[in-house]
Coordinates of C-alpha atoms and ligand atoms in Angstrom, one line a residue:
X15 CA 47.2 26.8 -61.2
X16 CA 47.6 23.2 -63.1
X17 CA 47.6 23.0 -66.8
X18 CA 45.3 19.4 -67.8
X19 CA 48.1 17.7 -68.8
X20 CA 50.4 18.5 -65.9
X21 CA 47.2 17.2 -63.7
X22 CA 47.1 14.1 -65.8
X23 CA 50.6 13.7 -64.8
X24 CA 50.1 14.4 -60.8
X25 CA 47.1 11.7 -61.2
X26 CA 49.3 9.0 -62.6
X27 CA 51.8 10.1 -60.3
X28 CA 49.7 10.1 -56.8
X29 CA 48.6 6.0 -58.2
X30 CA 52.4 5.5 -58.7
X31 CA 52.7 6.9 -55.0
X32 CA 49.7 4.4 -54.1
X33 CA 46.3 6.3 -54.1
X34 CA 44.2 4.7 -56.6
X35 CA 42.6 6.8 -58.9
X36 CA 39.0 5.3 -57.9
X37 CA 39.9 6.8 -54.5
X38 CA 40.5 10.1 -56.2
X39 CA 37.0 10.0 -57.9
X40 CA 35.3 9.2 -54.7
X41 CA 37.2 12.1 -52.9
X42 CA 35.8 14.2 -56.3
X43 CA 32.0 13.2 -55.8
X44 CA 32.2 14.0 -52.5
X45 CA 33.0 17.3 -53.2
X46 CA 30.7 17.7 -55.6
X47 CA 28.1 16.2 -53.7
X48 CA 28.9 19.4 -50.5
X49 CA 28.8 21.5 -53.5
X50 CA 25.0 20.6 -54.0
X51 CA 24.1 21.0 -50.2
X52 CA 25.6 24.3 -50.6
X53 CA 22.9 25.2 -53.3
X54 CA 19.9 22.8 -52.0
X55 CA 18.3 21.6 -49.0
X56 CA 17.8 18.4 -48.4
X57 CA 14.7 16.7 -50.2
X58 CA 15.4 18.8 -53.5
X59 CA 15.1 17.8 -56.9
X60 CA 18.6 16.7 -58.5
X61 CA 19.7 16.1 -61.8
X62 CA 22.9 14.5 -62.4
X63 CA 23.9 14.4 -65.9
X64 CA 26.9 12.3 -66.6
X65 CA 29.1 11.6 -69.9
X66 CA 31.0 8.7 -70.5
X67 CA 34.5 9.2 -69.1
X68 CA 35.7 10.2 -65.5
X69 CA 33.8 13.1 -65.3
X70 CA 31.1 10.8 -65.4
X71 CA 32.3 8.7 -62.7
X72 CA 33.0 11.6 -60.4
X73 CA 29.0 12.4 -61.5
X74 CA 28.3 8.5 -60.3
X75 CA 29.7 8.9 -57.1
X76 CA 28.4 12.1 -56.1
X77 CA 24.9 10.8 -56.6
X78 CA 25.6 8.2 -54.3
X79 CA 26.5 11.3 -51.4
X80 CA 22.9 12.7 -51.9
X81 CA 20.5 10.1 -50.5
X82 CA 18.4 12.4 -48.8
X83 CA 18.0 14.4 -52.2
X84 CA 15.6 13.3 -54.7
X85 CA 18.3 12.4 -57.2
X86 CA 17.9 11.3 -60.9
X87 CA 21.1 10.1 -63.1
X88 CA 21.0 10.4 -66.9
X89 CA 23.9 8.6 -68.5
X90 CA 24.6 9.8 -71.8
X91 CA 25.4 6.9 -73.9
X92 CA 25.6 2.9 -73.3
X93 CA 27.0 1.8 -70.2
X94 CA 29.3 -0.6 -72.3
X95 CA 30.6 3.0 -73.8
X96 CA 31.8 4.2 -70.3
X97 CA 35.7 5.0 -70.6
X98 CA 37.3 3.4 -67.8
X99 CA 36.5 0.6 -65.3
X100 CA 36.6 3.4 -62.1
X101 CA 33.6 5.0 -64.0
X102 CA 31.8 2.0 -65.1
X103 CA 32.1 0.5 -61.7
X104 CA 30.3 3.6 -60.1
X105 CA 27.4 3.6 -62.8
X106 CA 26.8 -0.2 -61.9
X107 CA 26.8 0.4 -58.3
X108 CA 24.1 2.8 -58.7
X109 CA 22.0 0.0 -61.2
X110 CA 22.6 -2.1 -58.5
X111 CA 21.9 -0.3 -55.7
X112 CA 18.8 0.3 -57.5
X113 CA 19.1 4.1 -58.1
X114 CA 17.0 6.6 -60.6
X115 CA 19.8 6.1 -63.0
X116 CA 19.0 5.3 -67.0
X117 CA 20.7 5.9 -69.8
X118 CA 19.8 8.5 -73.1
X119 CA 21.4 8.0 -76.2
X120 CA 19.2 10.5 -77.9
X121 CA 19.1 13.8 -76.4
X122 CA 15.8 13.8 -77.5
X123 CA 14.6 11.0 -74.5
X124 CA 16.5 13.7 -72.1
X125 CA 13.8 14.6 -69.8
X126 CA 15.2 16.9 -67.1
X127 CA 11.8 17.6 -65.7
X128 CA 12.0 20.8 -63.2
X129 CA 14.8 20.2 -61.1
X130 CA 16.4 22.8 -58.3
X131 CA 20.0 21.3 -59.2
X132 CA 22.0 20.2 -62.4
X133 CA 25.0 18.5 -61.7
X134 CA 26.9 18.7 -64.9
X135 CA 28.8 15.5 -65.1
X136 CA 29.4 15.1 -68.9
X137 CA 32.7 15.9 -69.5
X138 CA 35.7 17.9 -68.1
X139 CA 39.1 17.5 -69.0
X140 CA 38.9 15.4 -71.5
X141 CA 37.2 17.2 -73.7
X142 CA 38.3 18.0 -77.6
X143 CA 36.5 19.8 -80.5
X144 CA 33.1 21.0 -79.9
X145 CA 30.6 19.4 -78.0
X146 CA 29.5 16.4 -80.1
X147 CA 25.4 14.9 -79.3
X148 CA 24.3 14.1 -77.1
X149 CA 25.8 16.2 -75.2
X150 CA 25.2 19.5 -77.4
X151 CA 21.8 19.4 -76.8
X152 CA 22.2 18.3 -73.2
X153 CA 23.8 21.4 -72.8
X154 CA 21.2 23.5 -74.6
X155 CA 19.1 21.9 -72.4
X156 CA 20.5 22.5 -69.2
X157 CA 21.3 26.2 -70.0
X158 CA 17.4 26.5 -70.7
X159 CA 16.6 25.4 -67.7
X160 CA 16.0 27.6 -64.4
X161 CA 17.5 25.6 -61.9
X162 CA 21.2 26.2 -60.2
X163 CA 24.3 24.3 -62.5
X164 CA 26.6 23.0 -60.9
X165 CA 29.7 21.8 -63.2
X166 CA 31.8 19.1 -62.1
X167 CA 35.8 19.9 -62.6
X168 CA 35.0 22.3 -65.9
X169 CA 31.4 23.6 -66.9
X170 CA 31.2 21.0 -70.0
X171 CA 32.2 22.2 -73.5
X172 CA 35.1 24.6 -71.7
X173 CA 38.5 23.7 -72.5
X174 CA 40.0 23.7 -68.9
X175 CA 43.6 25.4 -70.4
X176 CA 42.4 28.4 -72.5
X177 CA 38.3 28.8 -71.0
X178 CA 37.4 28.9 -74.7
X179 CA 34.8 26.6 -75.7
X180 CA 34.6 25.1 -79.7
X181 CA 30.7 25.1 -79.8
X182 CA 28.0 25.5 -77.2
X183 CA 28.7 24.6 -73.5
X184 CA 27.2 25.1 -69.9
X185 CA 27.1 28.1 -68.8
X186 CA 27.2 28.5 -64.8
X187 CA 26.7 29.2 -61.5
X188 CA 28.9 27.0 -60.4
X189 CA 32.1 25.2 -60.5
X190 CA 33.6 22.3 -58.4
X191 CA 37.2 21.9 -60.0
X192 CA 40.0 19.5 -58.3
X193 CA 42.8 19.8 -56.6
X194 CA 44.4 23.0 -58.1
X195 CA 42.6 26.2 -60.0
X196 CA 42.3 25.0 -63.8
X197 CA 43.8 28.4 -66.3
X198 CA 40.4 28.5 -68.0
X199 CA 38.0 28.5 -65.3
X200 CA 39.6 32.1 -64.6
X201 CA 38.1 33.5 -67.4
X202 CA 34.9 32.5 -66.7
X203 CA 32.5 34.4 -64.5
X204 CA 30.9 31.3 -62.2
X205 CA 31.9 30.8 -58.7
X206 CA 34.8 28.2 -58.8
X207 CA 35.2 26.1 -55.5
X208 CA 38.9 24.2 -55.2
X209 CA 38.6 20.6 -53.8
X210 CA 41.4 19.0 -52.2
X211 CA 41.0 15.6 -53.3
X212 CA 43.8 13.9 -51.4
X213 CA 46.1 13.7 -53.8
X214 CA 49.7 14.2 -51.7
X215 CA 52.1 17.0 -52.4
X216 CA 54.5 14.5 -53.1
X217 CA 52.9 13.5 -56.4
X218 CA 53.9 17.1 -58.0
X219 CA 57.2 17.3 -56.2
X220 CA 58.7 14.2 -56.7
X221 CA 59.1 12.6 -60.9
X222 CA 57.2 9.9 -61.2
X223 CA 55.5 7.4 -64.5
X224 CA 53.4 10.5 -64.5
X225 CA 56.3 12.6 -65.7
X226 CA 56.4 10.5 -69.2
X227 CA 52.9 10.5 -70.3
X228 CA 53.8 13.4 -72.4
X229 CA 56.0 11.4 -74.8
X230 CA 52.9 9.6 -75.7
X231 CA 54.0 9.1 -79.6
X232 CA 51.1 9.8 -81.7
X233 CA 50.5 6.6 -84.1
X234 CA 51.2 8.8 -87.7
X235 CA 54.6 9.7 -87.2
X236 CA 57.2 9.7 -89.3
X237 CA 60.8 10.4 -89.5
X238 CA 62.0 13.3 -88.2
X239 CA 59.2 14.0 -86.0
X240 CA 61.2 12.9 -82.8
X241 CA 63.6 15.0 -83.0
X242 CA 67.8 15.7 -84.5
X243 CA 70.2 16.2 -81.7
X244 CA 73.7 17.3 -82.1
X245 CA 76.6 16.5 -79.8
X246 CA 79.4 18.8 -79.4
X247 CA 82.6 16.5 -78.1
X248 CA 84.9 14.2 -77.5
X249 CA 88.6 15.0 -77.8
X250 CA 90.4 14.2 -75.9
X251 CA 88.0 12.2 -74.5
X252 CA 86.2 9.4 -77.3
X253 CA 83.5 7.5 -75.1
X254 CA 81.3 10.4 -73.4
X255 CA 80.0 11.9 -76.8
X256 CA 79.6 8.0 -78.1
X257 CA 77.5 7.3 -74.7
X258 CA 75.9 10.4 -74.9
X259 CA 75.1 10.0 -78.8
X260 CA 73.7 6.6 -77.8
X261 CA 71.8 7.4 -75.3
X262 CA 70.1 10.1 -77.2
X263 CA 69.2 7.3 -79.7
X264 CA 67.8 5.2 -77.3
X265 CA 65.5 8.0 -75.8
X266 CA 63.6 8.5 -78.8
X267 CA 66.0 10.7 -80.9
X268 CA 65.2 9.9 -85.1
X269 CA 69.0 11.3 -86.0
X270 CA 71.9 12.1 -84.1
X271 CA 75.1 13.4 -85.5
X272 CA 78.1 14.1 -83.5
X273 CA 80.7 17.2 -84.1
X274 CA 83.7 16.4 -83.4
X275 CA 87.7 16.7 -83.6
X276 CA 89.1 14.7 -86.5
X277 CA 91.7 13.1 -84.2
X278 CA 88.9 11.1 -82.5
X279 CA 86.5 10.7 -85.1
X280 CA 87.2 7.2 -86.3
X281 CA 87.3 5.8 -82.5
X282 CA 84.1 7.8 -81.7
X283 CA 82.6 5.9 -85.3
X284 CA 83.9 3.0 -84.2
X285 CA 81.9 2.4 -80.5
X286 CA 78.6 2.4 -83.2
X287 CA 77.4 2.7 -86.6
X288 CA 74.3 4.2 -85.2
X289 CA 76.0 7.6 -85.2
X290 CA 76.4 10.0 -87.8
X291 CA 80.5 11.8 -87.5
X292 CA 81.0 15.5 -88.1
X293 CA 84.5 15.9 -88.2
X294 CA 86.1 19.3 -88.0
X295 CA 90.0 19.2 -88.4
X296 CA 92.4 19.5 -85.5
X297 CA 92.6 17.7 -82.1
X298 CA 90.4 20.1 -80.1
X299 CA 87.3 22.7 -80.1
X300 CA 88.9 26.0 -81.0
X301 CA 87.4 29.3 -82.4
X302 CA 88.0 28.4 -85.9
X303 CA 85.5 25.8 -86.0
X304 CA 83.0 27.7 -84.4
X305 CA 81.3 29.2 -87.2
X306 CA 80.8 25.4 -88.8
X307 CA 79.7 23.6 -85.6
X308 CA 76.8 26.9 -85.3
X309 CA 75.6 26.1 -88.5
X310 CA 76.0 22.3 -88.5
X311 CA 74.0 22.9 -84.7
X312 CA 70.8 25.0 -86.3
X313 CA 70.0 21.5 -88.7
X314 CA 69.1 19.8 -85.3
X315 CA 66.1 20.4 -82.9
X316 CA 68.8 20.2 -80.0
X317 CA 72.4 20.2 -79.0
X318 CA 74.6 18.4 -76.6
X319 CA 77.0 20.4 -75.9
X320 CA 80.4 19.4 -73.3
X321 CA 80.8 15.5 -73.2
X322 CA 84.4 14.9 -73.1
X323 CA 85.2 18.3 -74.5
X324 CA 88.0 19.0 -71.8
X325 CA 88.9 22.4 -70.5
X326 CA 91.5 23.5 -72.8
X327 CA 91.3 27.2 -72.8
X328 CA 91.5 27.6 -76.3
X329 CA 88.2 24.8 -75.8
X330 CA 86.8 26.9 -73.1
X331 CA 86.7 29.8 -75.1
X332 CA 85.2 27.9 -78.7
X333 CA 81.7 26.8 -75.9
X334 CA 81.8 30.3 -74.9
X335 CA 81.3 31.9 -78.6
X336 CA 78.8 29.3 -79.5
X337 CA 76.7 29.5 -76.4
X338 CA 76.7 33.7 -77.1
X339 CA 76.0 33.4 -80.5
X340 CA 73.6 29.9 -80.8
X341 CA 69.5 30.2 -80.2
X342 CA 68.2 26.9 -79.8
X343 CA 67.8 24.6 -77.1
X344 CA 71.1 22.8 -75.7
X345 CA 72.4 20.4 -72.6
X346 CA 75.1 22.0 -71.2
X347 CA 77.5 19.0 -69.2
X348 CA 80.7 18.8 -67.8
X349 CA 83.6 21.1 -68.5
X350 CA 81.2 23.4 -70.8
X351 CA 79.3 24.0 -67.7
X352 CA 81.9 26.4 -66.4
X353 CA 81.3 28.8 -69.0
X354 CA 77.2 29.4 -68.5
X355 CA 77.1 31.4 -65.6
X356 CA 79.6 34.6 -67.5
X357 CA 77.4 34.6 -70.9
X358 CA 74.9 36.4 -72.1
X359 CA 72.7 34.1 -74.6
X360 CA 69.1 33.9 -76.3
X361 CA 69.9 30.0 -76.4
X362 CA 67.6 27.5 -74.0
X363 CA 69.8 26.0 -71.8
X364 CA 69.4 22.8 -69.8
X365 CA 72.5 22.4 -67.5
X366 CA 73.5 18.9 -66.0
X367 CA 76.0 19.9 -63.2
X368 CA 76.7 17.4 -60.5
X369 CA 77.1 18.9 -57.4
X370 CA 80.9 19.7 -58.1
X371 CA 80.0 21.1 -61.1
X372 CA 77.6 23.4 -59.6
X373 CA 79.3 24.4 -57.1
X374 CA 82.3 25.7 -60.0
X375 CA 79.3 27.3 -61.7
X376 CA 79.3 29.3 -58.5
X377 CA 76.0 27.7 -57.0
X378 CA 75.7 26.6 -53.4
X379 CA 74.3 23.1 -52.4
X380 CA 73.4 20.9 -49.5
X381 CA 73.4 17.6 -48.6
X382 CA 69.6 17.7 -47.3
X383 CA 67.3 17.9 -50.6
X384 CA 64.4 20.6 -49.3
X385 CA 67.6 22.5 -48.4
X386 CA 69.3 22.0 -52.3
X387 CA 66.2 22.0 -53.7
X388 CA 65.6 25.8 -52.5
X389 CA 69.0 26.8 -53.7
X390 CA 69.3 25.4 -56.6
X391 CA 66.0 27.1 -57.9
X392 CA 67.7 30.3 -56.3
X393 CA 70.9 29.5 -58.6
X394 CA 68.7 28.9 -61.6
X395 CA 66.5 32.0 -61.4
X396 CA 69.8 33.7 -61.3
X397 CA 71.2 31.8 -64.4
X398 CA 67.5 32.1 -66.0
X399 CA 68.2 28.5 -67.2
X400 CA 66.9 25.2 -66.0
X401 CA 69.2 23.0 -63.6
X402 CA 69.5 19.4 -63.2
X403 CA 71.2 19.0 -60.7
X404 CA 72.7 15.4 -60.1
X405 CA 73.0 13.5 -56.4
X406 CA 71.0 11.1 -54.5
X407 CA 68.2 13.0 -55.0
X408 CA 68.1 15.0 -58.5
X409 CA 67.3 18.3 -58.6
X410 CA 65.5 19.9 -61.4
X411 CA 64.5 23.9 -61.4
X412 CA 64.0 26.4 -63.8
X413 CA 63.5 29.0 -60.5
X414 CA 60.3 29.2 -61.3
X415 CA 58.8 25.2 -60.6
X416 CA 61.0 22.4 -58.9
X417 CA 61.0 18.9 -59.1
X418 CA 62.9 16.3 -57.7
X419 CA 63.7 12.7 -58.6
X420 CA 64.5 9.7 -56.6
X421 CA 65.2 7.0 -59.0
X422 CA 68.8 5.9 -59.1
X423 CA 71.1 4.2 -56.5
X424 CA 74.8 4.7 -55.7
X425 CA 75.9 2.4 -58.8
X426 CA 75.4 5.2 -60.6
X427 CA 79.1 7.1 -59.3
X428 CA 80.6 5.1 -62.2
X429 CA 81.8 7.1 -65.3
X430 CA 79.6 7.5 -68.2
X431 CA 76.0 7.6 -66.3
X432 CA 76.0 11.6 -66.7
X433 CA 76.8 11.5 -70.0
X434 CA 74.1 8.9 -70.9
X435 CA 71.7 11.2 -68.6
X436 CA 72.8 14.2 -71.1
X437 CA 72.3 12.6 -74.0
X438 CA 68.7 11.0 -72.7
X439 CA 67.8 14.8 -72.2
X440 CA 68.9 16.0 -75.6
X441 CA 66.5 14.0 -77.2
X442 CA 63.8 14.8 -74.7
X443 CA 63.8 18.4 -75.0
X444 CA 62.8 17.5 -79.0
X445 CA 59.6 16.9 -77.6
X446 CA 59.2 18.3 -74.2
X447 CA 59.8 21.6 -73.0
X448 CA 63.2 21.5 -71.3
X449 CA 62.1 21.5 -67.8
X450 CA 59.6 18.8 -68.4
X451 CA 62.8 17.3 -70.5
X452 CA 65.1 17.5 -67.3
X453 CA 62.6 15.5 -65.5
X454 CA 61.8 12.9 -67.6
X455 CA 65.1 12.1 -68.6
X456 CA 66.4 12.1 -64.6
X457 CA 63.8 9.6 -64.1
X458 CA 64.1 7.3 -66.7
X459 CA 67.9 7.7 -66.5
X460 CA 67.8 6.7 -62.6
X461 CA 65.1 3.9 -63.2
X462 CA 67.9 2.3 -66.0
X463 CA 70.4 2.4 -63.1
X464 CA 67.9 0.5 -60.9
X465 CA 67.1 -1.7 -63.5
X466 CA 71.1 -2.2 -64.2
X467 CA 72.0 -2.4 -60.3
X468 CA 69.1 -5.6 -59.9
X469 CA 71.0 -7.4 -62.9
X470 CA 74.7 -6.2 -62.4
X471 CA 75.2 -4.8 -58.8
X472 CA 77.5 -1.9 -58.5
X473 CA 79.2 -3.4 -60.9
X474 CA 76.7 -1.9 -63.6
X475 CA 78.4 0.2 -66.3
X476 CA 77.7 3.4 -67.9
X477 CA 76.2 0.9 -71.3
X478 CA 74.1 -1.0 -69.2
X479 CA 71.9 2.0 -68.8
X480 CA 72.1 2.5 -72.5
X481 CA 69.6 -0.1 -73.5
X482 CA 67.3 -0.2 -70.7
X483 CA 66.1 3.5 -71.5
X484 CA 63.7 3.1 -74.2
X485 CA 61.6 0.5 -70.9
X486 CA 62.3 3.0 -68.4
X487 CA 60.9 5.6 -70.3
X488 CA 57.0 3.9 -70.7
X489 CA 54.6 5.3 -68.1
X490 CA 52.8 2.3 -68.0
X491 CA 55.4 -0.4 -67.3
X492 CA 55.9 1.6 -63.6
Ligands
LIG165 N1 43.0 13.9 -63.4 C1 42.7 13.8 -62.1 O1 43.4 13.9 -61.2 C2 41.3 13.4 -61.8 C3 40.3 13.6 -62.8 N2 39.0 13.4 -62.5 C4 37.9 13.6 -63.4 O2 38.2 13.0 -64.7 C5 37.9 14.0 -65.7 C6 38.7 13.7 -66.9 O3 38.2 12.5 -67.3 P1 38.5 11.9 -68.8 O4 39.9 12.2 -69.1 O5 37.9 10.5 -68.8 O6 37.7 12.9 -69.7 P2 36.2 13.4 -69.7 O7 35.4 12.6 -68.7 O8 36.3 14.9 -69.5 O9 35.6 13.2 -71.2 C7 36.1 12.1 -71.9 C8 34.9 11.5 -72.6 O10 34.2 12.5 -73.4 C9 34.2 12.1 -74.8 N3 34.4 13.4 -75.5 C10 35.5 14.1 -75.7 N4 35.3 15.2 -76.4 C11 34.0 15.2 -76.7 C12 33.1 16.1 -77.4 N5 33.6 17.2 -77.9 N6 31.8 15.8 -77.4 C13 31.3 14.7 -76.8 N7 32.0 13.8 -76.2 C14 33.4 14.1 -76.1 C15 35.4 11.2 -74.9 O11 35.1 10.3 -76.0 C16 35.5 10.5 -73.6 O12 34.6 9.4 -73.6 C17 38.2 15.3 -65.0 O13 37.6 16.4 -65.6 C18 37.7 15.1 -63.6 O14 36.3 15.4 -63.6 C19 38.6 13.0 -61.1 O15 38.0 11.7 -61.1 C20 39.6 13.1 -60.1 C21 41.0 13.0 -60.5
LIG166 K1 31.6 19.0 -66.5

């Protein structure tokens, strides 16, 4: 089962891993194309009706599978309309190759005549609203005739996530949906064939460009839309909540606000004006300031909770009382990380162990990655929160899916990177559930490292990561 925008990821993903989408829509009319031989005998009448993105193209290409079919293609719209060049390129090969293929942009020139097939090409995934002309009365049409529909990837007018549909859609026989059952096609009572459409395994396992799309920032934002993180740290340590508050800032965060002893909070101000300083009085996290650090946590979207807390009992004991008592979403790192596996909580948690760290948290890892990656979704279906867990290869679970990244190099062993990673996934999981968070920000946190280790070697610092997040986290730079 693949939600449309997690299948908009795995596409961008497979092209990242070096199959071009235009191979995946010629893999997708083929499949489409044994889906009309399974209906049809060669020599019958086809109709392919086609819209003007990539369910078009697939459409395109499947026409071009059917030679010894009597095959007619109906474009709906101008060709200078078509969404992308993959689906442009396949409606011109068919002009050129001198195909029954013309284009209506009044539904009222769409003349089906009597065919045996429909192959409903106008839209699939990208569908939103209700079916707009022409393709509302294309679809009218269709579902007045009596001859077998087939629906490429989602009968069109169905929203491939819930199966509802806004206005009036196909209704069908038959669907030939892509590489993994869509969630709305189940509601539906027409025969669903999967294709496997050669994307590899590798583009859902492994984070890739794919993994960011979702950060998308729609153009009418304002401030405050991209999220308020608070980070719980410092003292004794002054430079992991700075790097983490940074780095938040960099990913995306609008405000970020740090909680802190007042022993450390003028050196903490002092690496940046960009932060915002929370002082509570004292040297270290204790009990007493618990109740102010809950309430000063609920005005954000997300907490950072551990960088350079230390393990002070009295410290230990403060992270353990707001972890029981907090509800929203926070990044659990270094020494806090101790305390997760003994609570109880209705918080979200997104833990950042290393594999030290995990290990204290009573996890088991191992040095091959299909071996960690097994146990660490094991360890976080028993913590029923999502890992990250740091090393060559990251590993990202919430027990349920895995992921795993490989950007990142062995500069990364300095100081600093984890707590630049934490902070990177604080501001994510404003916008992104925290799995999807986990993954992003492991990806663009390694890709800053690579980045860093071409201009710095393993010299590269914890900062030099810093700035090159905001590049690292655009899809379409990789
Ligand atoms: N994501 C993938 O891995 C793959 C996707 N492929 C195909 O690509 C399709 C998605 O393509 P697109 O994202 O281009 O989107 P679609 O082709 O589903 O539709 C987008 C087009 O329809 C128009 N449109 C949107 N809502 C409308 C409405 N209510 N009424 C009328 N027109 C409307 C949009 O303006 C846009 O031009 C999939 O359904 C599948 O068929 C395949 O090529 C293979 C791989
Ligand atoms: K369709």
């Amino acid at each position: 089962m693949i939600t449309s925008d997690r299948m908009a990821a795995v596409d961008r993903n497979a092209e990242a891993l070096g199959v071009p989408r235009k191979q995946l829509m010629e893999s997708s009319g083929n499949a489409v194309a044994r889906g009309v031989r399974r209906l049809a005998d060669p020599g019958a009448a086809v109709a392919v009706v086609a819209g003007r993105g990539n369910n078009g193209g697939d459409a395109f290409v499947a026409a071009r599978f059917l030679d010894d079919y009597d095959v007619s293609v109906r474009l709906l719209g101008r060709p200078e309309s078509i969404a992308t060049d993959i689906a442009r390129e396949n409606w011109e090969a068919l002009r050129t190759a001198e195909y029954d293929a013309e284009t209506v942009t009044d539904s009222a020139d769409l003349d089906l005549a009597d065919p045996d097939v429909v192959v409903d090409g106008m839209l699939g995934t990208g569908v939103t609203g209700a079916l707009r002309e022409p393709a509302a009365t294309a679809a009218e049409a269709i579902n007045d005739l009596d001859a077998q529909v087939l629906s490429i990837d989602v009968p069109s007018g169905v929203d491939a996530d819930t199966g509802e549909s806004a206005g009036v859609a196909v209704d069908d026989d038959r669907v030939v949906t892509f590489h993994d059952e869509k969630p709305g096609l189940q509601a539906l009572d027409a025969d669903v064939t999967v294709a496997d459409i050669g994307i590899p395994e590798a583009a859902e396992r492994f984070t890739g460009p794919g993994d960011l799309l979702a950060l998308g920032r729609p153009s009418q934002s304002h401030k405050g839309d991209f999220g308020e993180v608070l980070v719980v740290g410092g003292g004794p340590y002054t430079g992991a909540p700075a790097l983490a508050a940074q780095s938040a800032l960099r990913a995306g965060a609008d405000l970020v606000r740090v909680a802190c002893p007042e022993s450390v909070a003028r050196e903490i101000q002092g690496y940046s004006e960009n932060l915002i300083l929370r002082p509570y009085d004292g040297d270290h996290l204790a009990s007493e300031h618990v109740e102010d650090v809950l309430s000063l946590a609920a005005e954000h979207d997300v907490a950072v909770l551990g960088p350079g807390l230390g393990n002070r009992e009295a410290t230990l004991a403060a992270v353990e009382e707001f972890l029981e008592e907090y509800d929203g979403t926070v990044v659990v790192d270094a020494d806090a990380l101790q305390v997760v596996p003994g609570i109880e909580t209705d918080a979200t948690l997104l833990c950042t162990p290393h594999q030290g760290e995990l290990r204290k948290m009573g996890g088991e890892t191992d040095d091959d990655w299909r071996a960690r990656s097994d146990l660490v979704a094991a360890f976080a279906d028993d913590l029923g929160h999502v890992l990250l867990v740091k090393g060559a290869y990251d590993v990202i679970s919430d027990g349920d899916e895995t992921r795993v990244n490989r950007t990142g190099n062995p500069g990364m062993t300095v100081g600093g990177t984890g707590d630049v990673l934490a902070g990177a996934a604080g501001a994510l999981a404003c916008v992104l559930p925290p799995l999807q968070a986990a993954a992003a920000a492991a990806y663009a946190n390694g890709r800053a490292g690579d980045e860093a280790v071409e201009a710095n070697g393993y010299g590269l610092l914890a900062t030099d990561l810093i700035d090159r997040l905001p590049a690292a986290l655009r899809s379409e730079t990789q």
